[in-house]
Structures are given as C-alpha cells and as structure tokens.
CSV table of C-alpha atoms in Angstrom, one decimal:
chain,number,residue,atom,x,y,z
A,30,CYS,CA,0.2,-0.1,0.0
A,31,SER,CA,1.6,3.2,-0.7
A,32,PHE,CA,0.8,4.8,2.3
A,33,PHE,CA,3.6,2.7,3.8
A,34,LYS,CA,6.1,3.2,0.8
A,35,LEU,CA,8.7,4.9,2.6
A,36,ARG,CA,11.4,3.4,4.3
A,37,VAL,CA,11.4,1.8,7.6
A,38,LEU,CA,13.9,0.2,10.2
A,39,SER,CA,16.6,-0.7,7.7
A,40,GLY,CA,16.5,2.6,6.1
A,41,TYR,CA,17.4,4.2,9.3
A,42,GLU,CA,20.5,2.1,9.9
A,43,ALA,CA,21.4,2.5,6.7
A,44,ALA,CA,21.1,6.4,6.9
A,45,ALA,CA,22.4,6.8,10.0
A,46,LYS,CA,26.1,5.6,8.8
A,47,ARG,CA,26.4,8.8,7.1
A,48,PHE,CA,25.1,11.3,10.3
A,49,ASN,CA,27.4,13.7,11.5
A,50,PRO,CA,27.8,12.5,15.2
A,51,ALA,CA,29.3,16.3,16.2
A,52,ASP,CA,26.0,17.4,15.1
A,53,LEU,CA,24.4,16.6,18.4
A,54,GLU,CA,27.3,17.4,20.7
A,55,VAL,CA,25.6,20.3,21.9
A,56,ASN,CA,25.4,22.3,24.8
A,57,LEU,CA,21.6,23.4,25.0
A,58,SER,CA,21.6,25.4,28.2
A,59,GLY,CA,20.0,28.8,27.8
A,60,ARG,CA,18.0,27.6,25.3
A,61,SER,CA,14.4,27.0,25.8
A,62,PHE,CA,12.2,24.3,23.8
A,63,MET,CA,8.3,23.4,23.7
A,64,VAL,CA,7.2,19.9,23.0
A,65,THR,CA,3.7,19.3,22.6
A,66,GLY,CA,2.5,15.8,22.8
A,67,ALA,CA,5.7,14.8,25.3
A,68,ASN,CA,4.3,12.3,27.8
A,69,SER,CA,5.1,9.4,25.2
A,70,GLY,CA,6.4,8.3,22.0
A,71,ILE,CA,8.4,10.7,19.7
A,72,GLY,CA,7.3,13.8,21.7
A,73,LYS,CA,9.1,12.1,24.7
A,74,ALA,CA,12.1,10.9,23.5
A,75,THR,CA,12.4,14.3,21.8
A,76,ALA,CA,11.9,16.1,25.6
A,77,GLN,CA,14.9,13.5,26.9
A,78,GLU,CA,17.4,14.4,24.5
A,79,ILE,CA,16.9,18.0,25.0
A,80,ALA,CA,17.0,17.8,28.6
A,81,ASN,CA,20.3,15.5,28.2
A,82,ARG,CA,22.1,18.2,26.5
A,83,GLY,CA,20.9,20.9,29.0
A,84,GLY,CA,17.9,22.6,27.1
A,85,THR,CA,14.8,24.2,29.0
A,86,VAL,CA,12.0,21.8,28.4
A,87,HIS,CA,8.2,23.1,28.2
A,88,MET,CA,6.2,19.5,27.8
A,89,LEU,CA,2.6,20.3,26.5
A,90,CYS,CA,0.4,17.7,27.6
A,91,ARG,CA,-3.4,16.9,28.0
A,92,ASN,CA,-3.0,14.3,30.7
A,93,LYS,CA,-1.6,15.4,34.0
A,94,GLY,CA,-0.8,12.2,35.4
A,95,ARG,CA,1.1,10.8,32.7
A,96,ALA,CA,2.6,14.3,31.9
A,97,ASP,CA,3.9,14.2,35.6
A,98,ALA,CA,5.3,10.4,35.1
A,99,ALA,CA,7.1,11.2,32.1
A,100,LYS,CA,8.5,14.7,33.4
A,101,GLU,CA,10.4,12.6,36.6
A,102,GLU,CA,11.6,10.2,34.3
A,103,ILE,CA,13.2,12.7,32.2
A,104,VAL,CA,14.4,14.7,35.3
A,105,GLU,CA,15.8,11.6,36.3
A,106,LYS,CA,17.7,10.3,33.3
A,107,SER,CA,19.1,13.9,32.5
A,108,LYS,CA,19.6,15.3,35.9
A,109,ASN,CA,18.3,18.3,34.5
A,110,GLN,CA,15.4,20.4,36.9
A,111,GLU,CA,14.6,22.8,34.1
A,112,VAL,CA,11.6,20.4,32.8
A,113,HIS,CA,7.9,22.1,33.0
A,114,VAL,CA,4.8,20.3,32.3
A,115,HIS,CA,1.8,22.7,30.8
A,116,ILE,CA,-1.8,20.8,30.6
A,117,VAL,CA,-3.0,21.9,27.3
A,118,ASP,CA,-5.4,20.0,25.2
A,119,MET,CA,-4.2,21.0,21.6
A,120,SER,CA,-7.9,19.9,20.5
A,121,ASN,CA,-9.2,22.9,22.5
A,122,MET,CA,-9.0,26.0,20.4
A,123,ARG,CA,-9.8,28.6,23.0
A,124,GLN,CA,-7.3,26.5,25.6
A,125,VAL,CA,-4.4,26.6,23.3
A,126,TRP,CA,-5.0,30.7,22.6
A,127,GLU,CA,-5.1,31.5,26.4
A,128,PHE,CA,-2.0,29.3,27.0
A,129,VAL,CA,-0.2,31.1,24.9
A,130,GLU,CA,-1.3,34.6,26.3
A,131,THR,CA,0.0,33.0,30.0
A,132,PHE,CA,3.4,31.6,28.7
A,133,SER,CA,4.2,34.2,26.3
A,134,GLN,CA,4.0,36.8,29.6
A,135,ASN,CA,7.2,35.6,31.4
A,136,ASN,CA,9.0,32.7,29.3
A,137,THR,CA,11.6,33.1,26.5
A,138,LEU,CA,11.2,30.6,23.4
A,139,HIS,CA,13.8,29.1,21.0
A,140,VAL,CA,12.0,26.2,19.4
A,141,LEU,CA,8.9,25.1,19.0
A,142,ILE,CA,8.3,21.3,18.7
A,143,ASN,CA,5.0,20.5,17.0
A,144,ASN,CA,4.7,16.7,17.9
A,145,ALA,CA,0.9,16.3,19.1
A,146,GLY,CA,-1.3,14.2,17.0
A,147,CYS,CA,-4.0,12.0,16.6
A,148,MET,CA,-5.6,9.9,14.4
A,149,ILE,CA,-9.5,8.9,15.6
A,150,ASN,CA,-11.0,6.4,13.2
A,151,GLN,CA,-14.5,7.6,13.2
A,152,ARG,CA,-15.7,11.0,12.5
A,153,GLU,CA,-16.5,13.0,15.9
A,154,LEU,CA,-16.6,16.7,16.6
A,155,THR,CA,-14.9,18.2,20.1
A,156,ASP,CA,-17.2,20.3,22.0
A,157,GLU,CA,-16.4,23.4,20.1
A,158,GLY,CA,-17.8,21.4,16.8
A,159,ILE,CA,-14.7,21.1,15.1
A,160,GLU,CA,-13.6,17.6,13.8
A,161,LYS,CA,-11.0,16.1,16.5
A,162,ASN,CA,-8.1,14.9,13.7
A,163,PHE,CA,-8.2,18.5,12.0
A,164,ALA,CA,-8.7,19.7,15.5
A,165,THR,CA,-5.5,18.6,16.8
A,166,ASN,CA,-3.4,17.8,13.9
A,167,THR,CA,-4.1,21.1,12.0
A,168,LEU,CA,-5.8,23.9,13.5
A,169,GLY,CA,-4.4,23.4,17.5
A,170,THR,CA,-0.9,23.3,15.8
A,171,PHE,CA,-1.8,26.4,13.3
A,172,ILE,CA,-2.9,28.6,16.4
A,173,LEU,CA,-0.1,27.4,19.0
A,174,THR,CA,2.4,28.4,16.0
A,175,LYS,CA,0.8,31.7,15.1
A,176,ALA,CA,0.1,32.9,18.7
A,177,LEU,CA,4.1,31.9,19.5
A,178,ILE,CA,5.7,33.5,16.5
A,179,PRO,CA,6.1,37.2,18.3
A,180,LEU,CA,7.6,35.3,21.2
A,181,LEU,CA,10.0,33.2,18.9
A,182,LYS,CA,11.1,36.5,17.0
A,183,LYS,CA,12.6,37.9,20.2
A,184,ALA,CA,15.2,35.0,20.3
A,185,THR,CA,18.6,34.0,19.0
A,186,ASP,CA,18.2,31.5,16.2
A,187,PRO,CA,14.3,30.6,16.6
A,188,ARG,CA,13.0,27.4,15.2
A,189,VAL,CA,9.7,25.8,14.3
A,190,VAL,CA,9.9,22.0,13.7
A,191,THR,CA,6.4,20.2,12.7
A,192,VAL,CA,6.4,16.2,13.0
A,193,SER,CA,4.3,15.4,9.8
A,194,SER,CA,4.3,11.9,8.5
A,195,GLY,CA,5.3,10.1,5.2
A,196,GLY,CA,1.4,9.2,4.7
A,197,MET,CA,1.1,13.0,3.5
A,198,LEU,CA,2.6,12.0,0.1
A,199,THR,CA,-0.6,10.0,-0.9
A,200,GLN,CA,-2.8,13.2,-0.2
A,201,LYS,CA,-3.5,16.1,-2.7
A,202,LEU,CA,-4.6,18.9,-0.3
A,203,ASP,CA,-8.3,19.0,-0.3
A,204,VAL,CA,-9.3,22.2,0.9
A,205,ASP,CA,-13.0,22.2,0.6
A,206,ASN,CA,-13.3,19.3,2.5
A,207,LEU,CA,-11.2,20.1,5.6
A,208,GLN,CA,-12.9,18.7,8.2
A,209,PHE,CA,-14.4,15.8,6.3
A,210,GLU,CA,-18.2,16.4,5.9
A,211,LYS,CA,-18.3,15.4,2.5
A,212,GLY,CA,-17.9,11.8,1.8
A,213,THR,CA,-17.0,8.3,3.4
A,214,PHE,CA,-14.7,9.1,6.8
A,215,ASP,CA,-11.7,7.4,6.8
A,216,GLY,CA,-9.2,8.0,9.7
A,217,THR,CA,-6.2,7.5,7.9
A,218,MET,CA,-6.7,9.1,5.1
A,219,ALA,CA,-7.8,12.1,7.3
A,220,TYR,CA,-4.7,11.9,9.4
A,221,ALA,CA,-2.4,11.9,6.1
A,222,GLN,CA,-4.6,15.2,5.0
A,223,ASN,CA,-4.1,16.8,8.3
A,224,LYS,CA,0.1,15.8,7.9
A,225,ARG,CA,-0.1,17.2,3.8
A,226,GLN,CA,-1.7,20.5,5.3
A,227,GLN,CA,1.1,20.9,8.0
A,228,VAL,CA,3.9,20.6,5.3
A,229,ILE,CA,1.9,23.1,3.1
A,230,LEU,CA,1.9,25.6,6.6
A,231,THR,CA,5.2,24.8,7.0
A,232,GLU,CA,6.1,26.1,3.4
A,233,ALA,CA,3.6,29.1,4.2
A,234,TRP,CA,5.3,30.3,7.2
A,235,ALA,CA,8.7,30.2,6.0
A,236,ALA,CA,7.7,32.5,3.0
A,237,GLN,CA,6.3,34.8,5.9
A,238,HIS,CA,8.2,35.0,8.8
A,239,LYS,CA,12.1,35.1,7.2
A,240,GLU,CA,13.8,35.5,10.6
A,241,ILE,CA,12.3,32.1,11.9
A,242,HIS,CA,13.8,28.5,10.5
A,243,PHE,CA,10.2,26.4,9.9
A,244,PHE,CA,11.1,22.7,9.1
A,245,SER,CA,8.5,19.7,8.6
A,246,MET,CA,9.8,16.3,9.1
A,247,HIS,CA,8.6,12.6,8.5
A,248,PRO,CA,10.5,10.4,11.4
A,249,GLY,CA,9.8,7.1,9.9
A,250,TRP,CA,7.4,4.6,11.1
A,251,ALA,CA,8.0,3.8,14.6
A,252,ASP,CA,7.0,1.8,17.5
A,253,THR,CA,5.1,4.3,19.5
A,254,PRO,CA,2.0,4.2,22.0
A,255,ALA,CA,0.3,6.1,19.1
A,256,VAL,CA,0.8,3.5,15.9
A,257,GLN,CA,-0.4,0.7,18.7
A,258,THR,CA,-3.7,2.2,19.3
A,259,SER,CA,-4.5,3.8,16.1
A,260,MET,CA,-3.1,1.2,13.6
A,261,PRO,CA,-3.4,-2.1,15.3
A,262,SER,CA,-3.3,-4.1,12.5
A,263,PHE,CA,-0.2,-2.5,10.5
A,264,HIS,CA,1.7,-2.1,14.3
A,265,ALA,CA,0.9,-6.2,14.6
A,266,LYS,CA,2.5,-6.9,11.0
A,267,MET,CA,5.7,-4.5,11.0
A,268,GLN,CA,6.3,-4.5,15.0
A,269,SER,CA,9.9,-6.2,14.0
A,270,ARG,CA,10.4,-3.6,11.7
A,271,LEU,CA,9.5,-0.8,12.9
A,272,ARG,CA,11.8,2.0,14.6
A,273,THR,CA,12.5,2.9,18.1
A,274,GLU,CA,10.9,5.9,19.9
A,275,ALA,CA,14.6,7.1,19.7
A,276,MET,CA,15.3,6.6,16.1
A,277,GLY,CA,11.8,8.7,15.5
A,278,ALA,CA,12.8,11.1,17.5
A,279,ASP,CA,16.6,12.0,16.0
A,280,THR,CA,15.8,14.3,13.1
A,281,VAL,CA,13.4,16.3,15.2
A,282,VAL,CA,16.3,16.9,17.9
A,283,TRP,CA,18.6,17.3,14.9
A,284,LEU,CA,16.2,20.1,13.2
A,285,ALA,CA,15.8,21.6,16.6
A,286,ALA,CA,19.0,21.6,18.4
A,287,SER,CA,22.2,21.1,15.6
A,288,PRO,CA,24.1,23.9,14.2
A,289,SER,CA,23.9,22.3,10.8
A,290,ALA,CA,20.2,22.3,10.6
A,291,SER,CA,20.1,26.3,11.1
A,292,LYS,CA,22.3,26.1,7.8
A,293,GLN,CA,19.7,24.5,6.2
A,294,LYS,CA,16.9,26.3,3.5
A,295,SER,CA,13.8,27.3,5.7
A,296,GLY,CA,10.3,25.8,4.8
A,297,LEU,CA,11.7,22.3,3.6
A,298,PHE,CA,10.6,18.8,4.7
A,299,PHE,CA,13.3,16.2,5.9
A,300,GLN,CA,13.8,12.4,6.8
A,301,ASP,CA,17.0,11.0,8.3
A,302,ARG,CA,18.3,14.4,8.6
A,303,THR,CA,17.9,14.9,5.3
A,304,ALA,CA,15.6,17.5,2.9
A,305,VAL,CA,13.2,15.4,0.4
A,306,ALA,CA,10.9,15.6,-1.9
A,307,THR,CA,6.7,16.4,-0.6
A,308,HIS,CA,5.6,14.6,-3.7
A,309,LEU,CA,6.1,10.9,-5.0
A,310,PRO,CA,7.2,11.2,-8.9
A,311,LEU,CA,4.4,11.5,-11.0
A,312,ALA,CA,1.8,11.8,-8.2
A,313,ALA,CA,-1.1,14.3,-8.5
A,314,SER,CA,-0.7,15.5,-5.5
A,315,LYS,CA,0.5,19.1,-6.1
A,316,SER,CA,-2.0,21.9,-5.3
A,317,SER,CA,-2.1,25.4,-6.7
A,318,PRO,CA,-1.0,28.6,-4.9
A,319,GLN,CA,-4.4,29.6,-4.8
A,320,GLU,CA,-5.8,26.4,-2.7
A,321,GLU,CA,-3.0,27.1,0.0
A,322,GLU,CA,-3.3,30.1,0.2
A,323,LYS,CA,-7.1,29.2,0.9
A,324,LEU,CA,-5.9,26.8,3.2
A,325,VAL,CA,-4.5,29.5,5.4
A,326,ILE,CA,-7.2,32.2,5.2
A,327,VAL,CA,-9.8,29.7,6.2
A,328,LEU,CA,-7.6,28.8,9.4
A,329,GLU,CA,-7.2,32.2,10.2
A,330,GLU,CA,-10.8,32.5,10.2
A,331,LEU,CA,-11.4,29.7,12.3
A,332,ALA,CA,-8.7,30.8,14.8
A,333,GLN,CA,-9.9,34.0,15.1
A,334,LYS,CA,-13.6,32.7,15.9
A,335,PHE,CA,-12.0,31.1,19.1
A,336,LYS,CA,-9.6,33.9,20.1
A,337,PRO,CA,-10.6,34.8,23.7
C-alpha cells in the first residue's frame, strides 16, 4: 500500500551511517524548547534528548498524571531540573490561545516542536464543533504556532519543527473538505490530509517569517503508543521492523538543536536528517498556490473565532 512506501527500520540504519555525530554534541543550556505531546512516543524521546543536553523543556500534555510521570523520568535520566509541564488540550482552540497568552508573559522560547497528533478512526467533533483529527493535527498546531511567533522572533536562532508523516505523500490538499463533512470518513486518510496541511503550512510560514527557521519532517514508522492504538493491524504486521522512539525522534532533535540544521533552507521537509521531496514522482498530489492560500485564510478565520 503506497501509504507505507517509505523506508522503515533498515532505512534508518543505512541513513545513520552518514550522520555526523558532532551535529548533536551541543550544549543547549540557556535555550528553551516547547514540545507538544511530550509524555510518550517521539515527543517524550525528543524532550529527553533536549533535557540530556541541558535545554529548558516545556512539555505540553493533555493528561496531568502521564505528564508528571514522564517529567519525573526525564529529570531523573538527564539530571536537568529545567523541565516544566503545562496541561493543554491541543484540540481545544480556546485553551491553546489562553495558554500562549499566559506563557508569553514570563517565558522565552527558542524552539517550538509541534509533535502532538491523533488519528481517530470515526468522525467525531470536539465540544467546540471541530472534527477531532483536524482540531489536534491542524488547527491546534496552526493556532499554537501563529500565537507563539512574536515570542519566537525575540529569540536568537528561533526554529519551529513540525512532526508530519510520510503518509501525506498519498494526499493532495482538499481545501473544500477540511473537516471531512463530504464522502465516507476514513481516519487514516484524514490523518494523512492533516499531515499534508502541516507541510503546506510550514512552507507558508517560512515564506512569511524569514527570521524563523521552519521545518517539517517524517520520523519514519516508529513503535509508539500512538501507532499501536490507532493502527493496530499495521503495528502487529510491522512490529519487528518499526523504528524505536529514539530513532523516530533523531531528526526532530537534529532539526531543533544542531547548528547544521540552521544552515538548511527554511520550509523544507526532512527524513533522516536530509531534505526530501514533498511529492512522489508523477503523483497528482500538488495543489495550486490559490488552494494553499485558501487553506491559510480558512485557518485564520477559524482561529480568530476561538480567540478569547
């Protein structure tokens, strides 16, 4: 199935042979990183790697119990006390706006890592009336990033890394059906649409805000709680070939922390520390500039609707 065309475990091991280990021999003390969905999977592995290198970590999580447990583990392993938990539901737009308003008053931020995501296999709406996959993966990410841009612009070498997915290669932006009201609902396809939207947003932000480096990336298919729950049959079939969470997080950490990444062109899509194409050869997945512009306009309008 084309959704899983990308290299899995063996691909990582081959790619890792050309990584420069010195790229991540960095001291991150004095730099502040925000990671959404940081209590498990790739988000937690990313938070751990940043804490290990002395960075200040702001973990955005929905569940306090799981977040506190993850924080405790990260602090214990890294011996870094600068790890902070913020309870935010990324599918609640008003909450995201309110969080940024409070956070921006007395914090600095150098790097935002948009990692939180969900794949819900039936069409459900949030209390605010937004389809749940779109709410968490696209609109919540859009609001958080947009609202934090003024704070990021005050920092040196600011960056935004969005964890997308190779699944987006199967999708052409469908700007007239963002919340999947039309046609039969398919959770995997909805997720892949959202991931395509994230890549387009990364390109749009890069064009608009030259002072910030924006990157999107595919972590490879990793053995995470999210993959186990939302794609059980894929997980069962592929388990022995899936990447570890740390492998999945490697390029996220590299983009967020390494000096080499800041030499890369803003707006690109990465896999295994390398910029890769955002469309498969001969695929009809390219959208027009007008469609991409419309996506941003629709998100702007929706975002304003929930602004306190």
